[in-house]
Amino acid sequence: MARRASQAQEEVSNKIFTLPNVISFIRLCLVPIFLVLLLNGFNLAATLLFVVAAGTDWVDGQIARRTHSVSKLGQLLDPAVDRILMISGVVGLLLVGHLPVWIVVFVVLRDLYLLVGGAYLLNTWNIRVAVIYPGKVATTLLFVGFAALLLYWPVMDGLGIVPFSWLPGLSSDLYSWGIWFVYAGLVLALFTTLYYSIVAAKKLSEARAAKKGK
C-alpha cells in the first residue's frame, strides 16, 4: 500500500493548466517587467520584483509535490524559468555596469547549456536529470548576490588583493557585498554542472544502448 501511494505521488501527468504551471508562467512574465524597470533607473522596484520572482521558485515545486500535480510541462517549465530569470539578471546587471563581463558569459553559457541540454534529453530521450540540493543552493546564492548587486547598496572599498578590476571585491575598486554570494554561487554551480553532465551522459548512454538492443 505504501509503495503504491508513493508511486501515485510521483506520477507525472500531461496536464497543462495546473496551479504550479500557472505560477511558473507568472514568474516568466515578470522577467520583461524587471528588465524594463531596471533599464529605466527604478533599481529598488526592479530589485523587489527580482526577489519576488526568484524567491517564489520553491513555491510551484512545493505545490506540485504536495497536491500531486507534477506535470511534464512543469518539469520543463520550472527549471527553464529559473534559467531565463538567471540570464536576465546577469544581463541586466551588465547593462547597468554592476557585473563584469566574464561572470555574465559564464552564467549565460552555463544556463543555456542546462536549458537546451535538459530540453533535448527530455523531449528526445525522455531523460530527466533530477536537480540536486547543491544545485538549489548555488541558484539561491546567485539570486541573493544578484539582488544585492541590483540594489547596489551599501558600496564599499575593495580589498586590493589583486590589480584586476574584473574581480570586484578583490580589487581596490568600489563594490557591493553581493559579489561574495555570486562568487560562492559560481564555484558551486561549476561543480554541480559537472555532476549533471556526468549523470546525463551516463543516462544517455544507457538509453542509446537500450534502443540498439530492441
PDB file of C-alpha atoms in Angstrom:
ATOM      1  CA  MET A   1       0.000   0.000   0.000  1.00  0.00           C
ATOM      2  CA  ALA A   2       2.774   2.444   0.934  1.00  0.00           C
ATOM      3  CA  ARG A   3       4.617   1.703  -2.280  1.00  0.00           C
ATOM      4  CA  ARG A   4       1.501   2.240  -4.383  1.00  0.00           C
ATOM      5  CA  ALA A   5       0.837   5.538  -2.582  1.00  0.00           C
ATOM      6  CA  SER A   6       4.400   6.650  -3.241  1.00  0.00           C
ATOM      7  CA  GLN A   7       4.119   5.756  -6.913  1.00  0.00           C
ATOM      8  CA  ALA A   8       0.859   7.689  -7.154  1.00  0.00           C
ATOM      9  CA  GLN A   9       2.521  10.754  -5.669  1.00  0.00           C
ATOM     10  CA  GLU A  10       5.348  10.546  -8.194  1.00  0.00           C
ATOM     11  CA  GLU A  11       3.011  10.085 -11.160  1.00  0.00           C
ATOM     12  CA  VAL A  12       3.609  12.705 -13.830  1.00  0.00           C
ATOM     13  CA  SER A  13       0.578  13.983 -15.726  1.00  0.00           C
ATOM     14  CA  ASN A  14       0.146  15.590 -19.145  1.00  0.00           C
ATOM     15  CA  LYS A  15      -1.934  18.451 -17.743  1.00  0.00           C
ATOM     16  CA  ILE A  16      -1.054  21.986 -18.800  1.00  0.00           C
ATOM     17  CA  PHE A  17      -3.270  24.243 -16.684  1.00  0.00           C
ATOM     18  CA  THR A  18      -2.129  23.292 -13.201  1.00  0.00           C
ATOM     19  CA  LEU A  19      -1.526  25.748 -10.361  1.00  0.00           C
ATOM     20  CA  PRO A  20       2.260  25.149 -10.309  1.00  0.00           C
ATOM     21  CA  ASN A  21       2.436  25.789 -14.066  1.00  0.00           C
ATOM     22  CA  VAL A  22       0.416  28.996 -13.701  1.00  0.00           C
ATOM     23  CA  ILE A  23       2.838  30.199 -11.019  1.00  0.00           C
ATOM     24  CA  SER A  24       5.808  29.388 -13.240  1.00  0.00           C
ATOM     25  CA  PHE A  25       4.181  31.274 -16.121  1.00  0.00           C
ATOM     26  CA  ILE A  26       3.582  34.324 -13.905  1.00  0.00           C
ATOM     27  CA  ARG A  27       7.248  34.226 -12.852  1.00  0.00           C
ATOM     28  CA  LEU A  28       8.184  34.142 -16.537  1.00  0.00           C
ATOM     29  CA  CYS A  29       6.017  37.204 -17.244  1.00  0.00           C
ATOM     30  CA  LEU A  30       7.845  39.123 -14.503  1.00  0.00           C
ATOM     31  CA  VAL A  31      11.150  38.899 -16.407  1.00  0.00           C
ATOM     32  CA  PRO A  32      10.462  41.585 -19.072  1.00  0.00           C
ATOM     33  CA  ILE A  33       8.870  43.854 -16.428  1.00  0.00           C
ATOM     34  CA  PHE A  34      12.002  43.513 -14.316  1.00  0.00           C
ATOM     35  CA  LEU A  35      14.239  44.474 -17.255  1.00  0.00           C
ATOM     36  CA  VAL A  36      12.112  47.492 -18.147  1.00  0.00           C
ATOM     37  CA  LEU A  37      12.218  48.767 -14.553  1.00  0.00           C
ATOM     38  CA  LEU A  38      15.970  48.212 -14.260  1.00  0.00           C
ATOM     39  CA  LEU A  39      16.882  49.873 -17.556  1.00  0.00           C
ATOM     40  CA  ASN A  40      14.731  52.889 -16.688  1.00  0.00           C
ATOM     41  CA  GLY A  41      16.502  53.500 -13.402  1.00  0.00           C
ATOM     42  CA  PHE A  42      13.945  52.025 -10.998  1.00  0.00           C
ATOM     43  CA  ASN A  43      16.557  49.949  -9.190  1.00  0.00           C
ATOM     44  CA  LEU A  44      14.596  49.398  -5.984  1.00  0.00           C
ATOM     45  CA  ALA A  45      11.427  48.316  -7.808  1.00  0.00           C
ATOM     46  CA  ALA A  46      13.457  46.087 -10.119  1.00  0.00           C
ATOM     47  CA  THR A  47      15.221  44.526  -7.133  1.00  0.00           C
ATOM     48  CA  LEU A  48      11.962  43.829  -5.309  1.00  0.00           C
ATOM     49  CA  LEU A  49      10.438  42.263  -8.427  1.00  0.00           C
ATOM     50  CA  PHE A  50      13.535  40.118  -8.962  1.00  0.00           C
ATOM     51  CA  VAL A  51      13.389  38.977  -5.321  1.00  0.00           C
ATOM     52  CA  VAL A  52       9.717  38.017  -5.724  1.00  0.00           C
ATOM     53  CA  ALA A  53      10.365  36.113  -8.961  1.00  0.00           C
ATOM     54  CA  ALA A  54      13.408  34.332  -7.543  1.00  0.00           C
ATOM     55  CA  GLY A  55      12.009  33.810  -4.053  1.00  0.00           C
ATOM     56  CA  THR A  56       8.876  32.040  -5.279  1.00  0.00           C
ATOM     57  CA  ASP A  57      10.994  29.454  -7.108  1.00  0.00           C
ATOM     58  CA  TRP A  58      10.232  26.840  -4.450  1.00  0.00           C
ATOM     59  CA  VAL A  59       6.505  27.610  -4.339  1.00  0.00           C
ATOM     60  CA  ASP A  60       5.473  25.873  -7.565  1.00  0.00           C
ATOM     61  CA  GLY A  61       7.580  22.826  -6.773  1.00  0.00           C
ATOM     62  CA  GLN A  62       6.161  22.509  -3.265  1.00  0.00           C
ATOM     63  CA  ILE A  63       2.588  22.862  -4.524  1.00  0.00           C
ATOM     64  CA  ALA A  64       3.185  20.303  -7.276  1.00  0.00           C
ATOM     65  CA  ARG A  65       4.516  17.725  -4.828  1.00  0.00           C
ATOM     66  CA  ARG A  66       2.022  18.358  -2.018  1.00  0.00           C
ATOM     67  CA  THR A  67      -1.017  18.324  -4.336  1.00  0.00           C
ATOM     68  CA  HIS A  68       0.348  15.503  -6.516  1.00  0.00           C
ATOM     69  CA  SER A  69       0.070  17.727  -9.596  1.00  0.00           C
ATOM     70  CA  VAL A  70       3.512  17.174 -11.077  1.00  0.00           C
ATOM     71  CA  SER A  71       3.275  17.550 -14.858  1.00  0.00           C
ATOM     72  CA  LYS A  72       5.601  17.012 -17.797  1.00  0.00           C
ATOM     73  CA  LEU A  73       5.233  20.677 -18.731  1.00  0.00           C
ATOM     74  CA  GLY A  74       6.083  21.703 -15.182  1.00  0.00           C
ATOM     75  CA  GLN A  75       9.216  19.558 -15.154  1.00  0.00           C
ATOM     76  CA  LEU A  76      10.407  21.510 -18.187  1.00  0.00           C
ATOM     77  CA  LEU A  77       8.914  24.938 -17.418  1.00  0.00           C
ATOM     78  CA  ASP A  78      10.113  25.342 -13.825  1.00  0.00           C
ATOM     79  CA  PRO A  79      13.865  24.925 -14.482  1.00  0.00           C
ATOM     80  CA  ALA A  80      13.509  26.858 -17.747  1.00  0.00           C
ATOM     81  CA  VAL A  81      12.066  29.866 -15.893  1.00  0.00           C
ATOM     82  CA  ASP A  82      14.928  29.662 -13.393  1.00  0.00           C
ATOM     83  CA  ARG A  83      17.457  29.706 -16.231  1.00  0.00           C
ATOM     84  CA  ILE A  84      15.698  32.597 -18.013  1.00  0.00           C
ATOM     85  CA  LEU A  85      15.494  34.595 -14.779  1.00  0.00           C
ATOM     86  CA  MET A  86      19.157  33.920 -14.090  1.00  0.00           C
ATOM     87  CA  ILE A  87      20.196  35.043 -17.579  1.00  0.00           C
ATOM     88  CA  SER A  88      18.020  38.171 -17.440  1.00  0.00           C
ATOM     89  CA  GLY A  89      19.527  39.023 -14.052  1.00  0.00           C
ATOM     90  CA  VAL A  90      23.148  38.899 -15.192  1.00  0.00           C
ATOM     91  CA  VAL A  91      22.421  40.650 -18.490  1.00  0.00           C
ATOM     92  CA  GLY A  92      20.580  43.404 -16.639  1.00  0.00           C
ATOM     93  CA  LEU A  93      23.466  43.801 -14.196  1.00  0.00           C
ATOM     94  CA  LEU A  94      25.907  44.012 -17.089  1.00  0.00           C
ATOM     95  CA  LEU A  95      23.848  46.703 -18.805  1.00  0.00           C
ATOM     96  CA  VAL A  96      23.819  48.861 -15.668  1.00  0.00           C
ATOM     97  CA  GLY A  97      27.531  48.234 -15.058  1.00  0.00           C
ATOM     98  CA  HIS A  98      27.282  46.259 -11.816  1.00  0.00           C
ATOM     99  CA  LEU A  99      28.764  42.979 -13.025  1.00  0.00           C
ATOM    100  CA  PRO A 100      31.925  42.131 -15.026  1.00  0.00           C
ATOM    101  CA  VAL A 101      31.564  40.533 -18.450  1.00  0.00           C
ATOM    102  CA  TRP A 102      33.244  37.220 -17.560  1.00  0.00           C
ATOM    103  CA  ILE A 103      30.615  36.420 -14.922  1.00  0.00           C
ATOM    104  CA  VAL A 104      27.840  37.209 -17.382  1.00  0.00           C
ATOM    105  CA  VAL A 105      29.409  34.965 -20.042  1.00  0.00           C
ATOM    106  CA  PHE A 106      29.871  32.131 -17.528  1.00  0.00           C
ATOM    107  CA  VAL A 107      26.296  32.272 -16.230  1.00  0.00           C
ATOM    108  CA  VAL A 108      24.686  32.699 -19.668  1.00  0.00           C
ATOM    109  CA  LEU A 109      26.644  29.845 -21.264  1.00  0.00           C
ATOM    110  CA  ARG A 110      26.050  27.552 -18.280  1.00  0.00           C
ATOM    111  CA  ASP A 111      22.329  28.232 -18.164  1.00  0.00           C
ATOM    112  CA  LEU A 112      21.875  27.906 -21.917  1.00  0.00           C
ATOM    113  CA  TYR A 113      23.763  24.620 -21.739  1.00  0.00           C
ATOM    114  CA  LEU A 114      21.479  23.315 -18.975  1.00  0.00           C
ATOM    115  CA  LEU A 115      18.339  24.698 -20.630  1.00  0.00           C
ATOM    116  CA  VAL A 116      18.974  23.365 -24.133  1.00  0.00           C
ATOM    117  CA  GLY A 117      20.562  20.133 -22.935  1.00  0.00           C
ATOM    118  CA  GLY A 118      17.754  19.406 -20.498  1.00  0.00           C
ATOM    119  CA  ALA A 119      15.078  20.072 -23.135  1.00  0.00           C
ATOM    120  CA  TYR A 120      16.854  17.810 -25.643  1.00  0.00           C
ATOM    121  CA  LEU A 121      17.200  14.931 -23.189  1.00  0.00           C
ATOM    122  CA  LEU A 122      13.589  15.189 -22.022  1.00  0.00           C
ATOM    123  CA  ASN A 123      11.974  15.606 -25.435  1.00  0.00           C
ATOM    124  CA  THR A 124      14.166  13.208 -27.418  1.00  0.00           C
ATOM    125  CA  TRP A 125      15.087  10.511 -24.901  1.00  0.00           C
ATOM    126  CA  ASN A 126      12.586  11.080 -22.076  1.00  0.00           C
ATOM    127  CA  ILE A 127      15.558  11.567 -19.742  1.00  0.00           C
ATOM    128  CA  ARG A 128      15.352  13.932 -16.814  1.00  0.00           C
ATOM    129  CA  VAL A 129      18.318  14.667 -14.573  1.00  0.00           C
ATOM    130  CA  ALA A 130      16.996  15.465 -11.118  1.00  0.00           C
ATOM    131  CA  VAL A 131      18.140  18.710  -9.527  1.00  0.00           C
ATOM    132  CA  ILE A 132      20.383  18.042  -6.537  1.00  0.00           C
ATOM    133  CA  TYR A 133      20.396  20.072  -3.329  1.00  0.00           C
ATOM    134  CA  PRO A 134      23.793  21.746  -4.005  1.00  0.00           C
ATOM    135  CA  GLY A 135      22.355  22.925  -7.311  1.00  0.00           C
ATOM    136  CA  LYS A 136      19.495  24.643  -5.496  1.00  0.00           C
ATOM    137  CA  VAL A 137      21.989  26.192  -3.059  1.00  0.00           C
ATOM    138  CA  ALA A 138      24.073  27.502  -5.993  1.00  0.00           C
ATOM    139  CA  THR A 139      20.980  29.063  -7.569  1.00  0.00           C
ATOM    140  CA  THR A 140      19.965  30.636  -4.253  1.00  0.00           C
ATOM    141  CA  LEU A 141      23.435  32.102  -3.692  1.00  0.00           C
ATOM    142  CA  LEU A 142      23.446  33.615  -7.175  1.00  0.00           C
ATOM    143  CA  PHE A 143      19.954  35.048  -6.804  1.00  0.00           C
ATOM    144  CA  VAL A 144      20.855  36.625  -3.435  1.00  0.00           C
ATOM    145  CA  GLY A 145      24.043  38.056  -4.909  1.00  0.00           C
ATOM    146  CA  PHE A 146      22.263  39.440  -7.964  1.00  0.00           C
ATOM    147  CA  ALA A 147      19.550  41.045  -5.834  1.00  0.00           C
ATOM    148  CA  ALA A 148      22.207  42.763  -3.699  1.00  0.00           C
ATOM    149  CA  LEU A 149      24.071  43.950  -6.795  1.00  0.00           C
ATOM    150  CA  LEU A 150      20.829  45.259  -8.292  1.00  0.00           C
ATOM    151  CA  LEU A 151      20.235  47.364  -5.188  1.00  0.00           C
ATOM    152  CA  TYR A 152      23.955  48.244  -5.132  1.00  0.00           C
ATOM    153  CA  TRP A 153      23.967  49.367  -1.533  1.00  0.00           C
ATOM    154  CA  PRO A 154      25.984  49.724   0.563  1.00  0.00           C
ATOM    155  CA  VAL A 155      29.062  50.351  -1.585  1.00  0.00           C
ATOM    156  CA  MET A 156      32.426  49.538  -0.015  1.00  0.00           C
ATOM    157  CA  ASP A 157      36.130  49.780  -0.840  1.00  0.00           C
ATOM    158  CA  GLY A 158      37.669  46.676  -2.362  1.00  0.00           C
ATOM    159  CA  LEU A 159      40.275  44.587  -0.535  1.00  0.00           C
ATOM    160  CA  GLY A 160      43.002  45.498  -3.015  1.00  0.00           C
ATOM    161  CA  ILE A 161      44.404  41.958  -3.126  1.00  0.00           C
ATOM    162  CA  VAL A 162      44.632  41.879  -6.935  1.00  0.00           C
ATOM    163  CA  PRO A 163      45.102  44.674  -9.501  1.00  0.00           C
ATOM    164  CA  PHE A 164      42.309  43.412 -11.778  1.00  0.00           C
ATOM    165  CA  SER A 165      39.128  45.487 -11.931  1.00  0.00           C
ATOM    166  CA  TRP A 166      37.222  42.491 -13.310  1.00  0.00           C
ATOM    167  CA  LEU A 167      37.448  40.871  -9.877  1.00  0.00           C
ATOM    168  CA  PRO A 168      35.240  43.197  -7.810  1.00  0.00           C
ATOM    169  CA  GLY A 169      35.756  42.887  -4.086  1.00  0.00           C
ATOM    170  CA  LEU A 170      39.245  41.503  -4.535  1.00  0.00           C
ATOM    171  CA  SER A 171      40.469  44.599  -6.400  1.00  0.00           C
ATOM    172  CA  SER A 172      40.644  48.085  -4.880  1.00  0.00           C
ATOM    173  CA  ASP A 173      37.571  49.342  -6.781  1.00  0.00           C
ATOM    174  CA  LEU A 174      34.262  50.036  -5.086  1.00  0.00           C
ATOM    175  CA  TYR A 175      31.916  47.052  -4.866  1.00  0.00           C
ATOM    176  CA  SER A 176      28.693  45.793  -3.319  1.00  0.00           C
ATOM    177  CA  TRP A 177      28.675  42.944  -0.770  1.00  0.00           C
ATOM    178  CA  GLY A 178      26.537  40.779  -3.054  1.00  0.00           C
ATOM    179  CA  ILE A 179      29.570  39.837  -5.131  1.00  0.00           C
ATOM    180  CA  TRP A 180      30.684  37.362  -2.433  1.00  0.00           C
ATOM    181  CA  PHE A 181      27.436  35.457  -2.801  1.00  0.00           C
ATOM    182  CA  VAL A 182      27.951  35.482  -6.567  1.00  0.00           C
ATOM    183  CA  TYR A 183      31.470  34.056  -6.245  1.00  0.00           C
ATOM    184  CA  ALA A 184      30.257  31.284  -3.921  1.00  0.00           C
ATOM    185  CA  GLY A 185      27.372  30.509  -6.271  1.00  0.00           C
ATOM    186  CA  LEU A 186      29.675  30.350  -9.298  1.00  0.00           C
ATOM    187  CA  VAL A 187      32.024  27.845  -7.656  1.00  0.00           C
ATOM    188  CA  LEU A 188      29.158  25.611  -6.561  1.00  0.00           C
ATOM    189  CA  ALA A 189      27.440  26.000  -9.945  1.00  0.00           C
ATOM    190  CA  LEU A 190      30.586  24.795 -11.709  1.00  0.00           C
ATOM    191  CA  PHE A 191      30.734  21.587  -9.678  1.00  0.00           C
ATOM    192  CA  THR A 192      27.001  20.866  -9.978  1.00  0.00           C
ATOM    193  CA  THR A 193      27.140  21.408 -13.749  1.00  0.00           C
ATOM    194  CA  LEU A 194      29.916  18.823 -13.989  1.00  0.00           C
ATOM    195  CA  TYR A 195      27.783  16.440 -11.920  1.00  0.00           C
ATOM    196  CA  TYR A 196      24.706  16.987 -14.122  1.00  0.00           C
ATOM    197  CA  SER A 197      26.812  16.423 -17.238  1.00  0.00           C
ATOM    198  CA  ILE A 198      28.224  13.129 -15.959  1.00  0.00           C
ATOM    199  CA  VAL A 199      24.791  11.841 -14.898  1.00  0.00           C
ATOM    200  CA  ALA A 200      23.218  12.950 -18.200  1.00  0.00           C
ATOM    201  CA  ALA A 201      25.971  11.293 -20.245  1.00  0.00           C
ATOM    202  CA  LYS A 202      25.515   8.030 -18.328  1.00  0.00           C
ATOM    203  CA  LYS A 203      21.723   8.043 -18.761  1.00  0.00           C
ATOM    204  CA  LEU A 204      22.022   8.920 -22.434  1.00  0.00           C
ATOM    205  CA  SER A 205      24.483   6.083 -22.993  1.00  0.00           C
ATOM    206  CA  GLU A 206      22.108   3.642 -21.286  1.00  0.00           C
ATOM    207  CA  ALA A 207      19.152   4.890 -23.330  1.00  0.00           C
ATOM    208  CA  ARG A 208      21.052   4.512 -26.624  1.00  0.00           C
ATOM    209  CA  ALA A 209      22.221   1.022 -25.649  1.00  0.00           C
ATOM    210  CA  ALA A 210      18.662   0.036 -24.769  1.00  0.00           C
ATOM    211  CA  LYS A 211      17.411   1.380 -28.099  1.00  0.00           C
ATOM    212  CA  LYS A 212      20.012  -0.618 -30.044  1.00  0.00           C
ATOM    213  CA  GLY A 213      19.110  -3.752 -28.122  1.00  0.00           C
ATOM    214  CA  LYS A 214      15.479  -3.639 -29.245  1.00  0.00           C
TER     215      LYS A 214
END
